[in-house]
Amino acid sequence: MSEPLLFDRSSPGRKGYSLPACDVPERPVADLIPAPYLRRTAAELPQLSEPDVVRHFTHLSKLNYSIDSGFYPLGSCTMKYNPKVNEVTVNQPGWRSIHPYQPEATVQGALHLMYDLQDLLCEIAGMDAMTLQPAAGAHGELTGLLMIQAYHRSRGEGHRNEVIAPDSSHGTNPATASMVGYTLITVRSDERGRVDLNELKSLVSDRTAALMLTNPSTLGLFDEQVLDMSEMVHEAGGLMYYDGANLNAIMGIARPGDMGFDVVHINLHKTFTTPHGGGGPGAGPVGVKQILEPFLPMPAIGRRDEQYFLDYARDHTIGKVRSFYGNFGMLVRAYTYIRRMGSDGLSQVSRDAVLSANYLRSRLNDLYDEGYPGPNMQEFVLSGRRQRKSGVRTMDIAKRLIDYGFHPPTVYFPLIVDEALMIEPTETENKDTLDAFVDAMRSIAREAEETPELVTGAPLTTSIGRLDEVRAARFPDLRWRPEKVEDAATG
Ligand SMILES: *Cc1c(COP(=O)(O)O)cnc(C)c1O
């Protein structure tokens, strides 16, 4: 790294503050803190001025890439711009300063917002009821499958122990199924990238608890056989689970509820512009059809005589799935976005997202192979097959894009496309940005043929080159220690 670490800039006596002399009588520390808890040697804190600290953190912040710094075409994850009006709203003192233990009468506005957001999301997804508690899409999947399990058990059908998901499904789908104790059955995609209906027919049985489907799929393809699938699964007594991570393709145009789905999760941090990534809080509300309403997590947000309240009266609830009521700040942001866009705005979002993805595909599919033929929905998958012939792998293309100033797309997923590059531009990028990305991808394709070492050696412009990802995950080095202390700790 070009800049010295914060701790290495320390110089004895440097300070970032100056306080007036204390004008209240000081009590000895030993009177306030029991002796065993008092430290005997001073903490080895760096001694720095305020500008030192500000420069250090500003430098670190510039090493990060975010949607606020550039184009971020991460397929399946819908990394779209997060409007700043969301932050203005959520930072109103009335939202920011409330506490979850406040009496209901004093937080009527917050309950009202949650109640309305549930309604809006039900309308968008075509569902009858919604819980806002889950903190992510994967958490929504867990919540949804627990409800499905509780539903089957309540009908004396606890023997249903299988969840079916396509081979294009996101890794969280099989992970969730096995976490809930289901056996995962994988259904193959056909040569068009759609579910192989004949195979599905042979897999559905009285052991089927649910079919988990992402539609449009992670290949960015809409499966028009969805009504047939719903009918097939329902006839066998199973339920339909909709992974709503790709809702940005159909919002305001088609509704999972109308396609026969019984449960839907919605990723607010994808489709509904709440901040995404960096380990920040997400939100994965789950909508259900009436038959699953008794199983929803409690409390629900209820309304009686113009008053909103936390409704704990649910006989068959699966319980609480998160502390308090969900990531409330995210709910305020998503609500702001929905109200700001209106229903015409939301459907325009989907149209523009689909248009952008098809535009990119049509400008790149002469130099890169396509995973499956289009037209596609909100994203598309290319294959680095052709580039591999000159020794350039998809990972190299991804790293080279960093040199061109772009965040790489999702790579090596979905698993059913060789050397996959999964690109989702979203609706929030203008044509100039899309064209600049096309130019970069086209030059990388040329480089792969003419100067492959340039691509395999990328990135060349970052402060750190390629990481040893296995080592970074297994032996994370997250803490700086002054040498003396380190000696003492290891000695
Ligand atoms: C992102 C994603 C998930 C998981 O959602 P998280 O909010 O990241 O937990 C599930 N399925 C698909 C298709 C996704 O893209």
PDB file of N, CA and C and ligand atoms in Angstrom, residues 74-78 135-141 168-173 176 213-218 243-246 265-270 276 282-284 379 413 422 424, ligand 1:
ATOM      1  N   LEU A  74     -22.966  -6.378 -11.304  1.00  0.00           N
ATOM      2  CA  LEU A  74     -22.891  -7.678 -10.658  1.00  0.00           C
ATOM      3  C   LEU A  74     -24.185  -8.460 -10.869  1.00  0.00           C
ATOM      4  N   GLY A  75     -24.136  -9.456 -11.738  1.00  0.00           N
ATOM      5  CA  GLY A  75     -25.341 -10.208 -12.074  1.00  0.00           C
ATOM      6  C   GLY A  75     -25.998 -10.844 -10.865  1.00  0.00           C
ATOM      7  N   SER A  76     -27.317 -10.897 -10.902  1.00  0.00           N
ATOM      8  CA  SER A  76     -28.180 -11.460  -9.871  1.00  0.00           C
ATOM      9  C   SER A  76     -28.289 -10.579  -8.637  1.00  0.00           C
ATOM     10  N   CYS A  77     -27.322  -9.710  -8.423  1.00  0.00           N
ATOM     11  CA  CYS A  77     -27.317  -8.921  -7.183  1.00  0.00           C
ATOM     12  C   CYS A  77     -27.983  -7.561  -7.320  1.00  0.00           C
ATOM     13  N   THR A  78     -28.337  -7.152  -8.539  1.00  0.00           N
ATOM     14  CA  THR A  78     -29.005  -5.870  -8.768  1.00  0.00           C
ATOM     15  C   THR A  78     -28.365  -4.737  -7.981  1.00  0.00           C
ATOM     16  N   ALA A 135     -33.854 -10.430   7.436  1.00  0.00           N
ATOM     17  CA  ALA A 135     -32.797  -9.438   7.241  1.00  0.00           C
ATOM     18  C   ALA A 135     -32.053  -9.589   5.922  1.00  0.00           C
ATOM     19  N   ALA A 136     -32.435 -10.564   5.102  1.00  0.00           N
ATOM     20  CA  ALA A 136     -31.774 -10.756   3.806  1.00  0.00           C
ATOM     21  C   ALA A 136     -32.620 -11.703   2.974  1.00  0.00           C
ATOM     22  N   GLY A 137     -32.250 -11.850   1.707  1.00  0.00           N
ATOM     23  CA  GLY A 137     -32.957 -12.803   0.857  1.00  0.00           C
ATOM     24  C   GLY A 137     -32.835 -14.217   1.404  1.00  0.00           C
ATOM     25  N   ALA A 138     -31.618 -14.601   1.762  1.00  0.00           N
ATOM     26  CA  ALA A 138     -31.407 -15.953   2.274  1.00  0.00           C
ATOM     27  C   ALA A 138     -32.221 -16.186   3.544  1.00  0.00           C
ATOM     28  N   HIS A 139     -32.316 -15.153   4.375  1.00  0.00           N
ATOM     29  CA  HIS A 139     -33.106 -15.236   5.601  1.00  0.00           C
ATOM     30  C   HIS A 139     -34.597 -15.352   5.260  1.00  0.00           C
ATOM     31  N   GLY A 140     -34.995 -14.682   4.188  1.00  0.00           N
ATOM     32  CA  GLY A 140     -36.372 -14.802   3.702  1.00  0.00           C
ATOM     33  C   GLY A 140     -36.663 -16.223   3.238  1.00  0.00           C
ATOM     34  N   GLU A 141     -35.685 -16.838   2.567  1.00  0.00           N
ATOM     35  CA  GLU A 141     -35.847 -18.225   2.127  1.00  0.00           C
ATOM     36  C   GLU A 141     -36.070 -19.131   3.335  1.00  0.00           C
ATOM     37  N   SER A 168     -29.872 -24.059 -12.151  1.00  0.00           N
ATOM     38  CA  SER A 168     -29.409 -22.677 -12.308  1.00  0.00           C
ATOM     39  C   SER A 168     -29.622 -21.868 -11.029  1.00  0.00           C
ATOM     40  N   SER A 169     -30.154 -22.511  -9.997  1.00  0.00           N
ATOM     41  CA  SER A 169     -30.568 -21.719  -8.831  1.00  0.00           C
ATOM     42  C   SER A 169     -29.374 -21.186  -8.060  1.00  0.00           C
ATOM     43  N   HIS A 170     -29.617 -20.106  -7.354  1.00  0.00           N
ATOM     44  CA  HIS A 170     -28.618 -19.458  -6.511  1.00  0.00           C
ATOM     45  C   HIS A 170     -28.258 -20.398  -5.364  1.00  0.00           C
ATOM     46  N   GLY A 171     -27.003 -20.373  -4.937  1.00  0.00           N
ATOM     47  CA  GLY A 171     -26.532 -21.290  -3.902  1.00  0.00           C
ATOM     48  C   GLY A 171     -27.321 -21.248  -2.607  1.00  0.00           C
ATOM     49  N   THR A 172     -27.960 -20.103  -2.337  1.00  0.00           N
ATOM     50  CA  THR A 172     -28.718 -20.017  -1.087  1.00  0.00           C
ATOM     51  C   THR A 172     -29.942 -20.941  -1.112  1.00  0.00           C
ATOM     52  N   ASN A 173     -30.483 -21.249  -2.295  1.00  0.00           N
ATOM     53  CA  ASN A 173     -31.694 -22.095  -2.349  1.00  0.00           C
ATOM     54  C   ASN A 173     -31.412 -23.492  -1.806  1.00  0.00           C
ATOM     55  N   THR A 176     -30.560 -23.297   1.960  1.00  0.00           N
ATOM     56  CA  THR A 176     -31.715 -23.097   2.826  1.00  0.00           C
ATOM     57  C   THR A 176     -32.502 -24.399   2.974  1.00  0.00           C
ATOM     58  N   LEU A 213     -38.192 -21.508  -7.174  1.00  0.00           N
ATOM     59  CA  LEU A 213     -37.913 -21.060  -8.535  1.00  0.00           C
ATOM     60  C   LEU A 213     -37.541 -19.573  -8.540  1.00  0.00           C
ATOM     61  N   THR A 214     -36.584 -19.230  -9.377  1.00  0.00           N
ATOM     62  CA  THR A 214     -36.238 -17.835  -9.618  1.00  0.00           C
ATOM     63  C   THR A 214     -36.682 -17.564 -11.048  1.00  0.00           C
ATOM     64  N   ASN A 215     -37.587 -16.620 -11.231  1.00  0.00           N
ATOM     65  CA  ASN A 215     -38.136 -16.392 -12.567  1.00  0.00           C
ATOM     66  C   ASN A 215     -38.370 -14.904 -12.796  1.00  0.00           C
ATOM     67  N   PRO A 216     -37.621 -14.231 -13.680  1.00  0.00           N
ATOM     68  CA  PRO A 216     -36.579 -14.792 -14.525  1.00  0.00           C
ATOM     69  C   PRO A 216     -35.448 -15.421 -13.712  1.00  0.00           C
ATOM     70  N   SER A 217     -34.845 -16.435 -14.326  1.00  0.00           N
ATOM     71  CA  SER A 217     -33.819 -17.213 -13.650  1.00  0.00           C
ATOM     72  C   SER A 217     -32.513 -16.441 -13.555  1.00  0.00           C
ATOM     73  N   THR A 218     -31.532 -17.075 -12.939  1.00  0.00           N
ATOM     74  CA  THR A 218     -30.220 -16.424 -12.851  1.00  0.00           C
ATOM     75  C   THR A 218     -29.542 -16.376 -14.221  1.00  0.00           C
ATOM     76  N   ASP A 243     -38.150 -17.100  -5.489  1.00  0.00           N
ATOM     77  CA  ASP A 243     -36.962 -16.337  -5.123  1.00  0.00           C
ATOM     78  C   ASP A 243     -37.042 -15.015  -5.874  1.00  0.00           C
ATOM     79  N   GLY A 244     -37.305 -13.941  -5.133  1.00  0.00           N
ATOM     80  CA  GLY A 244     -37.602 -12.653  -5.760  1.00  0.00           C
ATOM     81  C   GLY A 244     -36.392 -11.777  -6.042  1.00  0.00           C
ATOM     82  N   ALA A 245     -35.196 -12.377  -6.038  1.00  0.00           N
ATOM     83  CA  ALA A 245     -33.987 -11.566  -6.238  1.00  0.00           C
ATOM     84  C   ALA A 245     -33.982 -10.872  -7.599  1.00  0.00           C
ATOM     85  N   ASN A 246     -34.713 -11.426  -8.562  1.00  0.00           N
ATOM     86  CA  ASN A 246     -34.721 -10.836  -9.897  1.00  0.00           C
ATOM     87  C   ASN A 246     -36.002 -10.058 -10.195  1.00  0.00           C
ATOM     88  N   HIS A 265     -39.934 -14.132  -1.524  1.00  0.00           N
ATOM     89  CA  HIS A 265     -39.101 -13.179  -0.776  1.00  0.00           C
ATOM     90  C   HIS A 265     -38.674 -12.062  -1.706  1.00  0.00           C
ATOM     91  N   ILE A 266     -38.507 -10.887  -1.123  1.00  0.00           N
ATOM     92  CA  ILE A 266     -38.138  -9.706  -1.894  1.00  0.00           C
ATOM     93  C   ILE A 266     -36.870  -9.132  -1.265  1.00  0.00           C
ATOM     94  N   ASN A 267     -35.842  -8.870  -2.082  1.00  0.00           N
ATOM     95  CA  ASN A 267     -34.612  -8.293  -1.539  1.00  0.00           C
ATOM     96  C   ASN A 267     -34.693  -6.772  -1.651  1.00  0.00           C
ATOM     97  N   LEU A 268     -34.973  -6.099  -0.534  1.00  0.00           N
ATOM     98  CA  LEU A 268     -35.085  -4.634  -0.608  1.00  0.00           C
ATOM     99  C   LEU A 268     -33.762  -4.005  -1.031  1.00  0.00           C
ATOM    100  N   HIS A 269     -32.638  -4.673  -0.667  1.00  0.00           N
ATOM    101  CA  HIS A 269     -31.307  -4.130  -1.010  1.00  0.00           C
ATOM    102  C   HIS A 269     -30.956  -4.406  -2.460  1.00  0.00           C
ATOM    103  N   LYS A 270     -31.791  -5.106  -3.183  1.00  0.00           N
ATOM    104  CA  LYS A 270     -31.564  -5.247  -4.625  1.00  0.00           C
ATOM    105  C   LYS A 270     -32.574  -4.359  -5.348  1.00  0.00           C
ATOM    106  N   HIS A 276     -26.460  -1.838  -0.333  1.00  0.00           N
ATOM    107  CA  HIS A 276     -26.204  -3.247  -0.576  1.00  0.00           C
ATOM    108  C   HIS A 276     -24.703  -3.476  -0.483  1.00  0.00           C
ATOM    109  N   GLY A 282     -29.382  -5.747   5.394  1.00  0.00           N
ATOM    110  CA  GLY A 282     -30.282  -5.915   4.265  1.00  0.00           C
ATOM    111  C   GLY A 282     -31.698  -6.064   4.777  1.00  0.00           C
ATOM    112  N   ALA A 283     -32.607  -6.393   3.896  1.00  0.00           N
ATOM    113  CA  ALA A 283     -33.977  -6.675   4.294  1.00  0.00           C
ATOM    114  C   ALA A 283     -34.609  -7.589   3.257  1.00  0.00           C
ATOM    115  N   GLY A 284     -35.206  -8.666   3.728  1.00  0.00           N
ATOM    116  CA  GLY A 284     -35.802  -9.647   2.823  1.00  0.00           C
ATOM    117  C   GLY A 284     -37.226  -9.990   3.199  1.00  0.00           C
ATOM    118  N   GLU A 379     -30.756  -9.501 -16.869  1.00  0.00           N
ATOM    119  CA  GLU A 379     -29.333  -9.821 -16.915  1.00  0.00           C
ATOM    120  C   GLU A 379     -29.102 -10.851 -18.005  1.00  0.00           C
ATOM    121  N   PHE A 413     -20.746 -18.223 -12.248  1.00  0.00           N
ATOM    122  CA  PHE A 413     -22.104 -18.501 -11.817  1.00  0.00           C
ATOM    123  C   PHE A 413     -23.040 -17.911 -12.860  1.00  0.00           C
ATOM    124  N   MET A 422     -21.657 -13.049 -15.676  1.00  0.00           N
ATOM    125  CA  MET A 422     -23.076 -12.734 -15.569  1.00  0.00           C
ATOM    126  C   MET A 422     -23.245 -11.236 -15.343  1.00  0.00           C
ATOM    127  N   GLU A 424     -25.406  -7.668 -15.146  1.00  0.00           N
ATOM    128  CA  GLU A 424     -26.694  -7.006 -14.891  1.00  0.00           C
ATOM    129  C   GLU A 424     -26.455  -5.508 -14.774  1.00  0.00           C
TER     130      GLU A 424
HETATM  131  C1  LIG B   1     -28.937 -12.395  -3.931  1.00  0.00           C
HETATM  132  C2  LIG B   1     -29.693 -13.618  -4.189  1.00  0.00           C
HETATM  133  C3  LIG B   1     -30.163 -14.428  -3.130  1.00  0.00           C
HETATM  134  C4  LIG B   1     -29.804 -14.192  -1.694  1.00  0.00           C
HETATM  135  O1  LIG B   1     -30.159 -12.932  -1.237  1.00  0.00           O
HETATM  136  P1  LIG B   1     -29.343 -12.189  -0.076  1.00  0.00           P
HETATM  137  O2  LIG B   1     -30.138 -10.971   0.175  1.00  0.00           O
HETATM  138  O3  LIG B   1     -27.974 -11.926  -0.631  1.00  0.00           O
HETATM  139  O4  LIG B   1     -29.301 -13.130   1.091  1.00  0.00           O
HETATM  140  C5  LIG B   1     -30.954 -15.515  -3.454  1.00  0.00           C
HETATM  141  N1  LIG B   1     -31.239 -15.822  -4.734  1.00  0.00           N
HETATM  142  C6  LIG B   1     -30.785 -15.073  -5.769  1.00  0.00           C
HETATM  143  C7  LIG B   1     -31.175 -15.458  -7.165  1.00  0.00           C
HETATM  144  C8  LIG B   1     -29.986 -13.955  -5.529  1.00  0.00           C
HETATM  145  O5  LIG B   1     -29.525 -13.225  -6.550  1.00  0.00           O
END
